[in-house]
């Protein structure tokens, strides 16, 4: 459904995205994970044709640089921080959206389902951030698009908005929509995800099913209880995340090799505990984040 | 092909309507209408009372007095409004929403242009129109047509300025930068350009037709000639260059000058379109 090949986005000398390649099928829910500034939003904007890039992006068999208007008819987009013209009302915005997509919907009913029924004729300049985000959700699904793109959807939503969003996400999954969600947190939407794309500083760290990532990472991190204290230690086969006089936390691709290296360096190991890291910690691992103390 | 064109026209109409609705809701339209109204009414009144140096009870004189002030005011207002429109929407994130809709750059630029020109035209017509309506009660009917001609030129100058303003909006990265470039452009069109033309004419002893050609490259100057032509078809006010032009082009002069203004709009919008299409949309 969506294929991204060797996507590169540069701003003068700064490379925002570097050789990003992935493919998701119809009905997939892709989570794009990464810390702030990792290139998540830039990637989504490239897919929408909002930014120029090198590489190739296709939706179905449509090259987005060739027929961007057709692509936009297939997509519903909710940016991280949405801004509509301040003096337009929600009704006017939806009305314009309907006309541009050549559709006819019951605006009143749709807006009410997002809890905005009472403010439908109020200028959006008077809306709170959460209300604007809800309106953006409303606009994004109004034309029943095949693909939905949500950029940090939970970031600006209030409690009510989060409930509405998660209910919507569930419903969209049931209706077999293809969904792309960017987030720097994963917990709330974990249940709905099929695949993960992880970015860090514009580079692709991982793309694949969620389960594979978790399995791969679980076997890579362990605690060692030490019988003797250590001062300074560096490993070739792994990475020391943190240590004190009694404990050493190590990450490695090969636990046997790492333990062998520790023994060769005369580290007196008392016991070994393989950690089951939280998902946020796993993300931290892929980010190369050392701050686990 | 026909469907594509119809579809584009439909989108342009929707965007134009959005732009116009926003303008009608905002205060600037009322403020500018009032400004034009006061300007038109005050100057007309002074002229009728014989206070101004022109001071004759003829609409041609009143129009002449209005020419210079409107030549300052119209480009300034039109340039300011249009030059911050696209860059302002980029800065506030509105283009992210607009370009996630099935809208192309051409439709966006044209929708903006027509919407802004319509809004400014409404303000001009309301202001000057209301003032002229008041003074026409004491003026002969033939002078009213001159007034209407004057308003048409004002709208034409607005259109040209909006075109240039949109180009400024595309090439700048912030509202502040756009406003800076706007004031520079306005100052050049109003003051500097005249001085350059005069300097060149004297220093290089240019022929009349060349002076005329260089002068009309400035849309403000083109409007000035058109406005003067409406009260002085022989262009005696403009000296040898004006007389030469009036004699050479005769009744075709308004057509030639209007074509120059339209060409300005075309070049500005085409350049804005090409530059915007080439870059990022947000």
PDB file of N, CA and C in Angstrom, chain B residues 20 36 87 103 111 114 127 152 154 187 228 239 243 259-260:
ATOM      1  N   UNK B  20     -12.050  35.479   0.846  1.00  0.00           N
ATOM      2  CA  UNK B  20     -12.945  36.639   0.886  1.00  0.00           C
ATOM      3  C   UNK B  20     -13.749  36.655   2.191  1.00  0.00           C
ATOM      4  N   UNK B  36     -10.410  55.063   2.925  1.00  0.00           N
ATOM      5  CA  UNK B  36     -10.667  55.520   1.551  1.00  0.00           C
ATOM      6  C   UNK B  36     -11.814  56.532   1.532  1.00  0.00           C
ATOM      7  N   UNK B  87       3.200  33.689   3.536  1.00  0.00           N
ATOM      8  CA  UNK B  87       4.243  33.442   4.549  1.00  0.00           C
ATOM      9  C   UNK B  87       3.604  33.391   5.946  1.00  0.00           C
ATOM     10  N   UNK B 103      -5.455  20.129  -3.005  1.00  0.00           N
ATOM     11  CA  UNK B 103      -5.297  21.473  -3.590  1.00  0.00           C
ATOM     12  C   UNK B 103      -3.899  21.568  -4.188  1.00  0.00           C
ATOM     13  N   UNK B 111      -6.414  31.288  -6.068  1.00  0.00           N
ATOM     14  CA  UNK B 111      -7.487  31.498  -5.084  1.00  0.00           C
ATOM     15  C   UNK B 111      -7.160  32.652  -4.162  1.00  0.00           C
ATOM     16  N   UNK B 114      -7.282  36.074  -6.309  1.00  0.00           N
ATOM     17  CA  UNK B 114      -8.639  36.563  -6.613  1.00  0.00           C
ATOM     18  C   UNK B 114      -9.365  36.970  -5.319  1.00  0.00           C
ATOM     19  N   UNK B 127     -15.303  52.591   0.053  1.00  0.00           N
ATOM     20  CA  UNK B 127     -14.752  53.867   0.520  1.00  0.00           C
ATOM     21  C   UNK B 127     -14.884  54.974  -0.505  1.00  0.00           C
ATOM     22  N   UNK B 152     -11.812  52.144 -11.282  1.00  0.00           N
ATOM     23  CA  UNK B 152     -11.381  50.955 -12.039  1.00  0.00           C
ATOM     24  C   UNK B 152      -9.842  50.871 -12.050  1.00  0.00           C
ATOM     25  N   UNK B 154      -7.868  52.169  -9.854  1.00  0.00           N
ATOM     26  CA  UNK B 154      -7.457  51.847  -8.474  1.00  0.00           C
ATOM     27  C   UNK B 154      -7.498  50.338  -8.246  1.00  0.00           C
ATOM     28  N   UNK B 187       8.493  51.734  -1.446  1.00  0.00           N
ATOM     29  CA  UNK B 187       9.302  52.955  -1.475  1.00  0.00           C
ATOM     30  C   UNK B 187       9.974  53.117  -2.844  1.00  0.00           C
ATOM     31  N   UNK B 228      -4.147  60.220 -15.167  1.00  0.00           N
ATOM     32  CA  UNK B 228      -4.013  61.556 -15.764  1.00  0.00           C
ATOM     33  C   UNK B 228      -4.695  61.578 -17.140  1.00  0.00           C
ATOM     34  N   UNK B 239       4.382  66.543 -19.794  1.00  0.00           N
ATOM     35  CA  UNK B 239       5.482  67.135 -20.571  1.00  0.00           C
ATOM     36  C   UNK B 239       5.672  66.448 -21.911  1.00  0.00           C
ATOM     37  N   UNK B 243       3.136  63.995 -24.123  1.00  0.00           N
ATOM     38  CA  UNK B 243       2.522  64.447 -25.385  1.00  0.00           C
ATOM     39  C   UNK B 243       2.878  63.483 -26.515  1.00  0.00           C
ATOM     40  N   UNK B 259      -2.789  46.556 -20.567  1.00  0.00           N
ATOM     41  CA  UNK B 259      -2.073  45.308 -20.913  1.00  0.00           C
ATOM     42  C   UNK B 259      -0.786  45.191 -20.101  1.00  0.00           C
ATOM     43  N   UNK B 260      -0.097  46.330 -19.925  1.00  0.00           N
ATOM     44  CA  UNK B 260       1.144  46.306 -19.137  1.00  0.00           C
ATOM     45  C   UNK B 260       0.842  45.883 -17.703  1.00  0.00           C
TER      46      UNK B 260
END
